[in-house]
Coordinates of C-alpha atoms in Angstrom, one line a residue:
Chain A
M1 CA 64.3 -83.1 11.6
S2 CA 63.5 -79.5 12.0
L3 CA 60.0 -78.2 11.2
V4 CA 61.2 -76.4 8.1
E5 CA 62.9 -79.6 6.8
D6 CA 59.7 -81.5 7.4
I7 CA 57.8 -78.9 5.5
E8 CA 60.3 -79.0 2.7
E9 CA 60.0 -82.8 2.5
C10 CA 56.2 -83.0 2.8
G11 CA 55.8 -80.1 0.5
W12 CA 58.3 -81.2 -2.1
V13 CA 55.7 -80.7 -4.8
F14 CA 55.9 -76.9 -4.2
G15 CA 59.6 -76.8 -4.5
K16 CA 62.3 -75.8 -2.0
D17 CA 61.9 -72.1 -3.0
T18 CA 58.5 -72.1 -1.3
V19 CA 59.7 -72.7 2.2
D20 CA 62.8 -70.6 1.6
S21 CA 60.7 -67.6 0.7
L22 CA 59.5 -67.7 4.3
Y23 CA 62.8 -66.4 5.6
A24 CA 62.1 -63.0 3.8
C25 CA 59.0 -62.3 6.0
M26 CA 59.3 -58.9 7.7
Q27 CA 56.3 -59.4 9.9
C28 CA 54.4 -56.5 8.3
G29 CA 51.0 -58.0 8.7
K30 CA 49.8 -57.5 5.1
C31 CA 48.7 -61.1 5.1
T32 CA 46.6 -61.1 8.3
G33 CA 45.1 -57.7 7.3
S34 CA 44.1 -59.1 3.9
C35 CA 42.8 -62.5 5.0
P36 CA 39.1 -63.1 4.4
S37 CA 39.1 -66.1 6.7
G38 CA 40.6 -64.1 9.5
R39 CA 37.6 -61.7 9.4
I40 CA 35.4 -64.4 10.8
T41 CA 37.8 -66.9 12.4
G42 CA 40.8 -66.8 14.6
Y43 CA 43.1 -67.6 11.7
R44 CA 46.2 -65.3 11.8
T45 CA 48.5 -65.7 8.8
R46 CA 51.4 -63.6 10.0
R47 CA 51.5 -65.3 13.4
L48 CA 51.6 -68.7 11.6
M49 CA 54.5 -67.6 9.4
N50 CA 56.3 -66.3 12.6
K51 CA 55.8 -69.7 14.3
V52 CA 57.0 -71.6 11.3
Q53 CA 60.1 -69.4 11.1
S54 CA 60.9 -70.0 14.7
G55 CA 60.3 -73.8 14.3
D56 CA 57.4 -74.0 16.8
R57 CA 56.0 -77.5 16.2
S58 CA 52.9 -76.8 18.3
I59 CA 51.3 -75.3 15.2
L60 CA 51.0 -78.8 13.7
E61 CA 48.3 -79.5 16.3
D62 CA 46.7 -76.1 16.0
P63 CA 43.3 -76.5 14.4
D64 CA 43.6 -72.9 13.0
I65 CA 46.0 -74.0 10.2
W66 CA 43.0 -75.7 8.6
L67 CA 41.0 -72.4 8.4
C68 CA 42.9 -71.0 5.4
T69 CA 40.6 -71.1 2.3
T70 CA 43.7 -71.1 0.0
C71 CA 42.3 -68.0 -1.7
Y72 CA 45.8 -66.7 -2.3
T73 CA 45.1 -63.1 -1.4
C74 CA 48.0 -62.9 1.0
Y75 CA 50.2 -64.6 -1.5
E76 CA 49.3 -62.1 -4.1
R77 CA 49.8 -59.1 -1.9
C78 CA 52.9 -60.0 0.1
P79 CA 55.5 -57.3 -0.4
R80 CA 58.4 -59.7 0.2
E81 CA 56.9 -62.3 -2.1
V82 CA 56.6 -65.0 0.6
K83 CA 54.7 -67.9 -0.9
T84 CA 52.4 -67.8 2.1
T85 CA 49.5 -70.0 0.9
D86 CA 51.8 -72.7 -0.4
V87 CA 53.8 -72.7 2.9
I88 CA 50.5 -73.3 4.6
R89 CA 49.6 -76.1 2.3
A90 CA 52.9 -77.8 2.8
L91 CA 52.6 -77.3 6.5
R92 CA 49.3 -79.1 6.4
N93 CA 51.0 -82.0 4.7
V94 CA 53.3 -82.3 7.7
A95 CA 50.3 -82.0 10.1
A96 CA 48.4 -84.7 8.2
K97 CA 51.3 -87.0 8.3
E98 CA 51.5 -86.6 12.1
G99 CA 47.8 -87.4 12.4
H100 CA 46.4 -83.9 12.9
M101 CA 44.3 -83.5 9.7
S102 CA 41.1 -81.6 10.4
K103 CA 37.8 -83.5 10.5
A104 CA 36.4 -81.4 7.6
H105 CA 39.4 -82.1 5.4
R106 CA 39.3 -85.8 6.3
A107 CA 35.6 -85.8 5.3
T108 CA 36.5 -84.2 1.9
A109 CA 39.1 -86.9 1.4
M110 CA 36.6 -89.6 2.4
Y111 CA 34.3 -88.4 -0.5
V112 CA 37.2 -88.5 -2.9
I113 CA 37.9 -92.2 -2.0
K114 CA 34.3 -93.1 -1.9
T115 CA 33.0 -91.3 -5.0
G116 CA 36.0 -89.9 -6.8
H117 CA 34.7 -86.4 -6.0
A118 CA 35.4 -84.0 -3.2
V119 CA 31.9 -82.8 -3.8
P120 CA 29.8 -85.7 -5.2
I121 CA 26.8 -85.0 -7.4
N122 CA 23.5 -84.4 -5.8
D123 CA 19.9 -83.8 -7.1
A124 CA 20.4 -80.0 -7.2
T125 CA 23.5 -80.3 -9.4
K126 CA 21.8 -82.8 -11.6
K127 CA 18.9 -80.4 -12.1
L128 CA 21.2 -77.5 -12.8
R129 CA 23.2 -79.6 -15.4
K130 CA 20.0 -80.5 -17.1
K131 CA 18.9 -76.9 -17.2
L132 CA 22.2 -75.9 -18.8
G133 CA 21.8 -78.6 -21.5
L134 CA 24.4 -80.9 -20.1
S135 CA 24.1 -84.6 -19.5
E136 CA 22.6 -85.3 -16.0
I137 CA 25.6 -87.4 -15.0
P138 CA 29.0 -85.9 -15.7
P139 CA 31.7 -87.9 -17.6
T140 CA 33.6 -88.6 -14.4
T141 CA 33.7 -91.4 -11.9
H142 CA 30.0 -91.0 -11.6
K143 CA 29.6 -92.3 -15.1
Y144 CA 32.7 -94.6 -15.2
P145 CA 32.8 -96.9 -12.1
E146 CA 36.1 -98.4 -13.4
A147 CA 37.7 -95.0 -13.0
L148 CA 36.6 -94.9 -9.4
K149 CA 38.2 -98.3 -8.9
A150 CA 41.5 -96.8 -10.3
I151 CA 41.2 -93.8 -7.8
Q152 CA 40.7 -96.2 -4.9
D153 CA 43.7 -98.3 -6.0
I154 CA 45.8 -95.2 -6.1
S155 CA 44.6 -94.2 -2.6
K156 CA 45.6 -97.6 -1.3
K157 CA 49.0 -97.6 -3.1
M158 CA 49.8 -94.1 -1.9
K159 CA 48.5 -94.9 1.6
F160 CA 46.1 -92.0 1.3
D161 CA 43.4 -94.1 2.9
K162 CA 45.6 -94.6 6.0
L163 CA 46.6 -90.9 6.1
V164 CA 43.0 -89.8 6.3
G165 CA 41.8 -92.8 8.4
F166 CA 39.4 -94.4 5.9
D167 CA 37.8 -97.6 6.9
W168 CA 37.0 -99.9 3.9
N169 CA 34.6 -102.0 5.9
T170 CA 32.3 -99.2 6.8
M171 CA 33.3 -97.0 3.8
N172 CA 33.5 -94.2 6.4
L173 CA 36.1 -92.5 8.5
E174 CA 37.6 -94.2 11.5
D175 CA 37.0 -92.5 14.8
R176 CA 39.9 -90.3 15.8
E177 CA 40.5 -88.0 18.7
E178 CA 39.6 -84.6 17.4
K179 CA 41.0 -81.3 18.6
Chain B
M1 CA 86.0 -24.2 -19.2
K2 CA 82.3 -24.4 -18.4
G3 CA 80.2 -26.8 -16.4
L4 CA 76.7 -28.3 -17.0
V5 CA 74.1 -29.2 -14.4
I6 CA 71.1 -31.2 -15.4
G7 CA 68.1 -30.7 -13.2
G8 CA 67.0 -27.6 -11.2
G9 CA 65.9 -29.1 -8.0
V10 CA 67.7 -28.4 -4.7
A11 CA 70.7 -30.6 -5.6
G12 CA 71.1 -29.1 -9.0
L13 CA 70.7 -25.5 -7.7
R14 CA 73.3 -26.1 -5.0
A15 CA 75.7 -27.6 -7.5
A16 CA 75.2 -24.8 -10.1
L17 CA 75.8 -22.1 -7.5
D18 CA 78.9 -23.7 -6.0
I19 CA 80.4 -24.2 -9.5
A20 CA 79.6 -20.6 -10.5
N21 CA 80.9 -19.2 -7.2
A22 CA 84.2 -21.0 -7.8
G23 CA 84.6 -18.9 -10.9
F24 CA 83.4 -21.3 -13.6
D25 CA 80.6 -20.5 -16.0
V26 CA 77.8 -23.1 -15.8
Y27 CA 74.7 -24.1 -17.7
L28 CA 71.7 -25.2 -15.7
V29 CA 69.3 -27.2 -17.7
E30 CA 65.8 -27.8 -16.3
R31 CA 63.0 -29.7 -18.1
D32 CA 60.1 -27.8 -16.4
F33 CA 59.2 -24.1 -16.9
S34 CA 60.6 -23.3 -13.5
I35 CA 63.5 -24.3 -11.3
G36 CA 62.8 -25.5 -7.8
G37 CA 62.0 -29.1 -8.4
R38 CA 60.0 -31.3 -6.0
S39 CA 61.0 -29.3 -3.0
A40 CA 58.9 -26.4 -4.3
Q41 CA 55.8 -28.6 -3.6
I42 CA 56.8 -29.2 0.0
V43 CA 55.8 -26.8 2.7
K44 CA 58.1 -27.6 5.6
S45 CA 61.3 -29.6 6.2
Y46 CA 61.7 -32.2 8.9
P47 CA 62.5 -32.4 11.8
D48 CA 63.0 -28.6 12.3
L49 CA 59.9 -27.4 10.4
I50 CA 61.7 -24.8 8.3
N51 CA 59.6 -23.2 5.6
I52 CA 61.0 -24.6 2.4
K53 CA 59.9 -21.5 0.5
D54 CA 62.1 -19.3 2.8
V55 CA 65.2 -21.3 1.8
L56 CA 64.3 -22.3 -1.8
K57 CA 63.1 -18.9 -3.1
P58 CA 66.3 -17.0 -2.4
L59 CA 68.3 -19.9 -3.8
M60 CA 66.3 -19.9 -7.0
E61 CA 66.6 -16.2 -7.4
E62 CA 70.4 -16.3 -6.7
V63 CA 70.8 -18.8 -9.5
Y64 CA 68.6 -16.8 -11.8
N65 CA 70.6 -13.6 -11.2
H66 CA 74.0 -15.1 -11.1
G67 CA 76.3 -13.7 -13.8
R68 CA 78.0 -17.1 -14.3
I69 CA 74.9 -19.2 -14.6
T70 CA 73.1 -19.6 -17.9
L71 CA 69.7 -20.9 -17.0
L72 CA 67.9 -23.0 -19.7
T73 CA 64.4 -23.9 -18.5
N74 CA 61.9 -25.9 -20.5
S75 CA 64.9 -27.6 -22.0
E76 CA 66.2 -31.1 -22.3
V77 CA 69.5 -32.8 -22.9
L78 CA 69.3 -34.7 -26.2
G79 CA 72.9 -36.0 -26.6
L80 CA 76.4 -36.1 -25.2
E81 CA 79.6 -36.8 -26.9
G82 CA 83.3 -36.5 -26.1
E83 CA 85.1 -37.1 -22.9
T84 CA 85.9 -35.5 -19.5
G85 CA 87.0 -31.9 -19.9
N86 CA 85.6 -31.8 -23.4
F87 CA 82.0 -32.8 -23.7
K88 CA 79.8 -31.7 -26.5
V89 CA 76.2 -31.6 -25.3
K90 CA 73.1 -31.2 -27.5
I91 CA 70.2 -29.4 -25.8
E92 CA 66.7 -28.7 -27.0
K93 CA 65.3 -25.4 -25.8
K94 CA 61.6 -25.2 -26.0
P95 CA 59.7 -21.9 -26.2
R96 CA 57.6 -20.3 -23.4
Y97 CA 55.8 -18.1 -25.9
V98 CA 55.6 -15.4 -23.2
P99 CA 58.5 -13.2 -22.2
E100 CA 60.0 -13.9 -18.8
G101 CA 59.3 -11.6 -15.9
K102 CA 56.3 -10.3 -14.0
S103 CA 53.2 -10.3 -16.0
C104 CA 49.7 -8.9 -15.7
E105 CA 48.1 -12.3 -16.0
K106 CA 45.1 -10.9 -18.0
C107 CA 45.8 -13.7 -20.5
I108 CA 45.0 -16.3 -17.9
E109 CA 41.6 -14.8 -17.4
V110 CA 40.7 -15.1 -21.0
C111 CA 42.1 -18.5 -21.7
P112 CA 39.2 -21.0 -22.2
V113 CA 41.3 -24.2 -21.6
E114 CA 41.3 -25.8 -18.1
V115 CA 43.5 -28.8 -17.3
P116 CA 44.6 -30.5 -14.1
N117 CA 47.3 -28.5 -12.3
E118 CA 50.4 -30.8 -12.0
F119 CA 52.0 -28.6 -9.4
N120 CA 49.1 -29.1 -7.1
E121 CA 49.1 -32.8 -7.8
R122 CA 46.0 -32.4 -10.0
L123 CA 43.8 -31.3 -7.1
D124 CA 42.8 -28.1 -8.9
K125 CA 42.8 -26.7 -12.5
R126 CA 45.1 -24.4 -14.3
K127 CA 44.8 -22.7 -17.7
A128 CA 46.8 -23.6 -20.8
I129 CA 48.6 -20.2 -20.2
F130 CA 49.6 -20.1 -16.6
V131 CA 52.1 -19.2 -13.9
P132 CA 53.8 -22.5 -12.9
F133 CA 53.6 -21.6 -9.1
S134 CA 53.6 -18.6 -6.9
Y135 CA 57.4 -18.2 -6.7
A136 CA 58.4 -19.8 -10.0
V137 CA 61.7 -18.7 -11.5
P138 CA 61.8 -17.5 -14.2
D139 CA 58.7 -15.5 -13.2
G140 CA 55.7 -14.9 -15.4
C141 CA 53.3 -16.8 -17.6
V142 CA 54.1 -19.7 -19.9
I143 CA 52.0 -21.5 -22.6
D144 CA 51.7 -25.3 -22.3
E145 CA 51.5 -26.1 -26.1
T146 CA 50.1 -29.6 -25.7
N147 CA 46.8 -28.1 -24.3
C148 CA 46.7 -24.7 -25.9
L149 CA 44.0 -24.5 -28.6
H150 CA 46.2 -22.3 -30.9
F151 CA 48.6 -25.2 -31.2
K152 CA 45.9 -27.8 -31.4
D153 CA 43.8 -26.4 -34.2
G154 CA 44.5 -22.7 -34.5
S155 CA 41.0 -22.0 -33.1
C156 CA 42.0 -19.6 -30.3
S157 CA 44.3 -16.6 -29.8
R158 CA 42.4 -14.8 -27.0
C159 CA 45.5 -14.4 -24.9
K160 CA 47.4 -12.7 -27.7
E161 CA 44.4 -10.3 -28.1
V162 CA 45.1 -9.0 -24.5
C163 CA 48.9 -9.3 -24.5
D164 CA 51.3 -8.0 -27.1
G165 CA 54.2 -9.9 -25.6
I166 CA 52.9 -13.3 -26.6
N167 CA 54.6 -14.7 -29.6
F168 CA 53.2 -17.9 -31.1
D169 CA 55.9 -18.0 -33.7
Q170 CA 58.7 -19.0 -31.3
K171 CA 60.2 -22.3 -32.2
A172 CA 62.1 -24.9 -30.3
E173 CA 65.8 -24.8 -31.1
T174 CA 68.6 -27.2 -30.6
I175 CA 71.9 -25.8 -29.3
E176 CA 75.2 -27.4 -28.8
I177 CA 77.4 -26.5 -25.9
D178 CA 81.0 -27.4 -24.8
V179 CA 81.4 -28.3 -21.2
G180 CA 84.1 -29.9 -19.1
S181 CA 81.9 -31.6 -16.5
V182 CA 78.3 -32.7 -16.0
V183 CA 76.4 -32.9 -12.7
V184 CA 73.3 -35.1 -13.1
A185 CA 70.6 -34.1 -10.6
T186 CA 67.4 -35.2 -12.3
G187 CA 65.4 -36.1 -9.2
F188 CA 62.7 -38.7 -8.7
D189 CA 59.0 -39.6 -9.4
P190 CA 56.6 -40.5 -6.6
F191 CA 55.2 -44.0 -6.7
D192 CA 51.9 -44.5 -8.4
P193 CA 49.6 -46.0 -5.8
N194 CA 47.3 -47.5 -8.4
L195 CA 49.8 -50.4 -8.6
R196 CA 48.4 -51.4 -5.2
P197 CA 44.7 -51.6 -6.2
E198 CA 43.6 -52.9 -2.8
L199 CA 44.3 -49.5 -1.4
A200 CA 41.6 -48.0 -3.7
Y201 CA 43.4 -44.8 -4.4
D202 CA 41.7 -44.4 -7.8
K203 CA 38.3 -45.3 -6.3
Y204 CA 37.8 -42.9 -3.5
D205 CA 38.6 -39.1 -3.2
G206 CA 39.3 -39.6 0.5
V207 CA 42.4 -41.7 -0.4
I208 CA 45.2 -39.3 -1.2
T209 CA 49.0 -39.4 -1.6
S210 CA 51.3 -37.7 0.9
L211 CA 52.3 -35.2 -1.9
E212 CA 48.7 -34.3 -2.3
L213 CA 48.4 -33.7 1.4
E214 CA 51.5 -31.5 1.2
R215 CA 49.7 -29.3 -1.4
I216 CA 46.6 -29.2 0.8
L217 CA 48.7 -28.1 3.8
D218 CA 50.2 -25.2 1.8
E219 CA 48.6 -21.8 2.3
D220 CA 49.4 -21.2 -1.4
G221 CA 47.8 -24.6 -2.3
P222 CA 44.5 -25.5 -3.9
T223 CA 42.5 -25.1 -0.6
G224 CA 44.4 -22.1 0.8
G225 CA 45.8 -24.4 3.5
K226 CA 42.4 -25.6 4.7
I227 CA 42.2 -29.3 5.3
I228 CA 39.2 -30.2 3.2
I229 CA 38.4 -33.6 1.9
N230 CA 35.1 -34.3 0.0
G231 CA 34.0 -30.8 1.0
E232 CA 34.5 -31.3 4.7
E233 CA 37.1 -31.2 7.4
P234 CA 38.1 -34.8 8.2
K235 CA 37.5 -36.0 11.7
S236 CA 39.7 -39.0 11.4
V237 CA 42.9 -39.5 9.3
V238 CA 45.0 -42.6 8.8
F239 CA 48.5 -42.4 7.3
A240 CA 49.8 -45.5 5.6
H241 CA 53.6 -46.1 5.4
C242 CA 55.6 -48.0 2.8
I243 CA 53.3 -47.5 -0.2
G244 CA 55.6 -48.6 -3.1
S245 CA 58.6 -49.0 -0.8
R246 CA 60.0 -52.3 0.6
D247 CA 57.7 -53.9 -1.9
K248 CA 59.1 -56.4 -4.3
K249 CA 55.7 -56.9 -5.8
V250 CA 55.8 -53.5 -7.5
G251 CA 59.6 -53.8 -8.2
N252 CA 60.7 -51.5 -5.4
P253 CA 62.5 -53.7 -2.9
Y254 CA 64.2 -50.7 -1.3
C255 CA 63.3 -48.3 1.6
S256 CA 62.5 -44.8 0.3
R257 CA 64.2 -43.3 3.5
I258 CA 62.0 -40.2 3.6
C259 CA 58.5 -41.5 4.2
C260 CA 58.6 -42.2 7.9
M261 CA 59.8 -38.7 8.7
Y262 CA 57.7 -36.8 6.1
T263 CA 54.7 -38.6 7.5
A264 CA 55.6 -37.6 11.0
K265 CA 55.9 -34.0 9.8
E266 CA 52.6 -34.1 8.0
A267 CA 50.9 -35.6 11.0
Y268 CA 52.4 -32.8 13.1
M269 CA 51.2 -30.1 10.7
L270 CA 47.8 -31.8 10.5
R271 CA 47.5 -31.9 14.3
E272 CA 48.0 -28.2 14.4
K273 CA 45.2 -27.6 12.0
L274 CA 42.9 -30.4 13.3
P275 CA 43.3 -30.4 17.1
N276 CA 40.4 -32.8 17.7
A277 CA 40.8 -35.2 14.8
E278 CA 41.8 -38.8 15.4
I279 CA 45.1 -39.3 13.7
S280 CA 46.9 -42.6 13.4
V281 CA 49.8 -44.1 11.4
C282 CA 50.2 -47.6 10.1
Y283 CA 53.9 -48.5 10.0
I284 CA 56.0 -51.6 9.5
D285 CA 59.2 -50.4 11.2
M286 CA 59.9 -46.8 12.3
R287 CA 63.0 -45.4 10.6
A288 CA 63.8 -42.1 12.3
F289 CA 67.6 -42.2 11.8
G290 CA 68.4 -38.5 10.9
K291 CA 69.7 -35.9 13.3
G292 CA 66.8 -34.8 15.5
C293 CA 64.4 -37.3 13.9
E294 CA 63.8 -39.7 16.8
Q295 CA 63.1 -36.7 19.1
F296 CA 60.7 -35.3 16.5
Y297 CA 58.9 -38.7 16.2
E298 CA 58.4 -38.7 20.0
E299 CA 57.1 -35.2 19.8
V300 CA 54.6 -36.2 17.2
Q301 CA 53.5 -39.2 19.3
K302 CA 52.9 -36.8 22.2
K303 CA 50.5 -34.8 20.0
Q304 CA 48.3 -37.9 20.2
V305 CA 49.2 -39.3 16.9
L306 CA 48.7 -43.1 17.4
Y307 CA 51.3 -45.3 15.8
R308 CA 50.1 -48.8 15.1
R309 CA 52.6 -51.4 14.0
G310 CA 51.5 -53.2 10.8
V311 CA 51.2 -52.2 7.2
A312 CA 47.9 -51.0 5.6
A313 CA 46.3 -54.1 4.1
E314 CA 43.3 -52.8 2.2
V315 CA 40.8 -49.9 1.9
Y316 CA 37.1 -50.2 1.2
S317 CA 34.0 -48.1 1.6
N318 CA 31.3 -49.0 4.0
G319 CA 28.3 -47.1 2.8
G320 CA 30.2 -43.9 2.2
N321 CA 32.6 -44.2 5.0
L322 CA 36.2 -45.2 4.2
V323 CA 37.6 -48.2 6.2
L324 CA 41.2 -49.2 6.4
R325 CA 42.0 -52.7 7.3
A326 CA 45.3 -53.8 8.8
E327 CA 46.8 -56.0 11.4
D328 CA 48.1 -54.6 14.6
T329 CA 51.1 -56.8 14.7
L330 CA 51.9 -56.1 18.3
L331 CA 48.5 -57.3 19.4
S332 CA 48.4 -60.0 16.6
E333 CA 44.9 -59.0 15.8
P334 CA 43.5 -57.5 12.6
Y335 CA 41.4 -54.3 13.0
E336 CA 39.4 -51.9 11.0
S337 CA 39.7 -48.1 11.2
A338 CA 37.1 -45.7 9.9
A339 CA 38.8 -42.7 8.3
D340 CA 37.6 -39.7 6.4
M341 CA 41.0 -39.3 4.9
I342 CA 43.7 -41.9 4.2
V343 CA 47.1 -40.6 3.3
L344 CA 49.3 -43.0 1.3
A345 CA 53.0 -42.3 2.1
V346 CA 54.2 -43.0 -1.5
G347 CA 57.8 -43.9 -2.0
V348 CA 60.6 -42.5 -4.2
E349 CA 61.1 -44.0 -7.7
P350 CA 63.6 -43.2 -10.4
R351 CA 62.4 -40.9 -13.1
E352 CA 60.4 -42.8 -15.6
D353 CA 62.9 -42.0 -18.3
S354 CA 66.1 -42.5 -16.2
S355 CA 67.3 -45.4 -18.3
E356 CA 67.1 -43.3 -21.5
L357 CA 69.1 -40.5 -19.9
A358 CA 71.6 -43.0 -18.6
E359 CA 72.1 -44.3 -22.2
T360 CA 72.4 -40.7 -23.5
L361 CA 75.1 -39.9 -21.0
G362 CA 76.8 -43.3 -21.0
I363 CA 76.3 -44.0 -17.3
K364 CA 74.7 -47.0 -15.5
V365 CA 71.5 -47.6 -13.7
D366 CA 71.0 -50.2 -11.0
E367 CA 68.4 -52.9 -10.9
C368 CA 65.9 -50.4 -9.5
G369 CA 66.6 -47.7 -12.1
F370 CA 68.7 -45.3 -10.0
F371 CA 72.0 -44.0 -11.4
V372 CA 75.1 -45.9 -10.1
E373 CA 77.9 -44.1 -8.3
K374 CA 81.5 -45.2 -9.0
N375 CA 82.3 -46.8 -5.6
L376 CA 82.2 -46.2 -1.8
Y377 CA 85.2 -43.8 -1.9
D378 CA 83.9 -41.9 -4.9
P379 CA 80.3 -41.5 -4.0
V380 CA 79.4 -38.7 -6.4
E381 CA 81.5 -39.9 -9.4
T382 CA 80.2 -42.3 -12.0
E383 CA 82.2 -44.8 -13.9
K384 CA 82.3 -42.2 -16.7
E385 CA 84.9 -39.6 -15.7
G386 CA 83.6 -36.1 -15.7
I387 CA 80.0 -37.1 -15.0
F388 CA 78.8 -36.7 -11.4
L389 CA 75.6 -37.5 -9.5
A390 CA 73.5 -35.6 -6.9
G391 CA 70.2 -36.0 -5.3
C392 CA 67.4 -38.6 -5.7
C393 CA 68.5 -39.7 -9.2
Q394 CA 71.2 -41.6 -7.4
G395 CA 68.9 -43.1 -4.7
P396 CA 66.2 -41.9 -2.3
K397 CA 67.2 -39.2 0.1
E398 CA 65.9 -36.2 2.0
I399 CA 66.3 -32.5 1.0
A400 CA 69.3 -31.9 3.3
D401 CA 71.2 -34.9 1.9
S402 CA 70.4 -33.8 -1.7
I403 CA 71.8 -30.4 -1.0
M404 CA 74.9 -31.9 0.5
Q405 CA 75.4 -34.2 -2.4
G406 CA 74.9 -31.3 -4.8
G407 CA 77.7 -29.5 -3.0
A408 CA 79.9 -32.6 -3.1
A409 CA 79.3 -33.1 -6.8
A410 CA 80.1 -29.4 -7.5
A411 CA 83.4 -29.7 -5.6
K412 CA 84.4 -32.7 -7.7
A413 CA 83.4 -30.9 -10.9
I414 CA 85.3 -27.8 -9.9
G415 CA 88.4 -29.9 -9.1
L416 CA 88.2 -31.6 -12.4
M417 CA 87.7 -28.4 -14.4
G418 CA 90.5 -26.8 -12.4
R419 CA 92.9 -29.6 -13.4
H420 CA 92.0 -29.3 -17.0
S421 CA 92.3 -25.5 -17.0
N422 CA 95.9 -25.4 -15.7

């Protein structure tokens, strides 16, 4: 399967229009010039779009594709209405499937499986909630352990745990070769 | 049989003159106080750097003095009925309140109202009684009744105290004329860069449009031809192509055709005035397709104007200094360029009210708002027989092309009226 077909399949949730919009890219550089991540990292949106267009599979292993903060600035500004951010998100789905998910994203996924939260509660948040007149523990998996069980069942059923490499014995990530 | 031309820019002027010189009487209707159109705001043509004024002024005067041309300025077409060879057109003629012709301009001195001067792209002020521009035709002062205190609340008549010629009692009148053909040459509006807020046009005085720079470059302009921005001569200037062109986000998916080359021309003129300034241009693709244009582009590059591939992404201020951010797409690296002046090469848009006029005339507009020609082989005809198109109202084009299309539309109108006359 071609890279674009892979992206379409793994990014089905965004719709076929998302990847198709990529063909309208005129390589103007509005995305790269607008990118907040690119100010401090090597992330280059236009170059990424160019590589996807030309079917260059090496980008699946490129750690840079995980540096997009999904702020959608490029998406908003693109003069050809390329759905840049969603293309990147769909592309990450392909990369994850092929075992190239970044360590930071795997760690976030681990917290979701372990706690039901990408960012679990901590003392500082508890204090802040109290200050704002809220219950210390939010009405989420933190309060309802049976809901956490449901999330973990879904993770197993969807093989999300395998995708991110979650080890149920250690309740932590398996060791993987990181790029 | 008489002809009608709507719009007194270069296309309409050419059309009116050609129809008149072929022996037909023709009405020329212009919405502004003066004929001349957008071209009157432009200093030089590209690529041959001809002074527009040298060409336009005699053309305007020839139209004004032509025995077969009835000039109706400050007038608008309200309605059209009938069919080819026999149109009845309703026109509203609004008053100037001051007789045409050279005037002493004492009235201007005493007028207490100051408003932004549209002709100079609002860079300076004019009075409520004013001369539209230095070589306006018809010549002389006019009163802009929306800003004049006499028409607002009757509190002022200072101009009348110094000038007997002024007549506040003039009223708008609606006339009906019979014409055999109509040439539509209503021109364009420049793109409003506020629709791209990341370029901060509204936020910083140093960010200007290309039309504003055109006024600043003019010896008759608001700065007397001196390049002054925020009170100082800029040391660094960045031009930004494709502002409001090739941009689906703002509803303009088309190329405006003229911006690559007018930017090259403005960069050339700027280099003559600022020999030591850093001048660069952000472009997506360079479109120098006209006769002599590629050579001119090369000449501009040789004047040390740096062309960097990649559209302008955003503009911000770094403690008083303007910074333009973009990607150099040839290096695949983003960069930031400090600039005292950023010139946005704004694109060509249909007139704001083009759809209304199309409805009045019974012609079509395309999905972008430009009037639609009949077909490839009848490029100045519309689907409505007897109505012809010329200039930017049909689609973006340069001055020379507009003049050519004006001539072509006139030839078709003459042919049609000739057939009906026999």
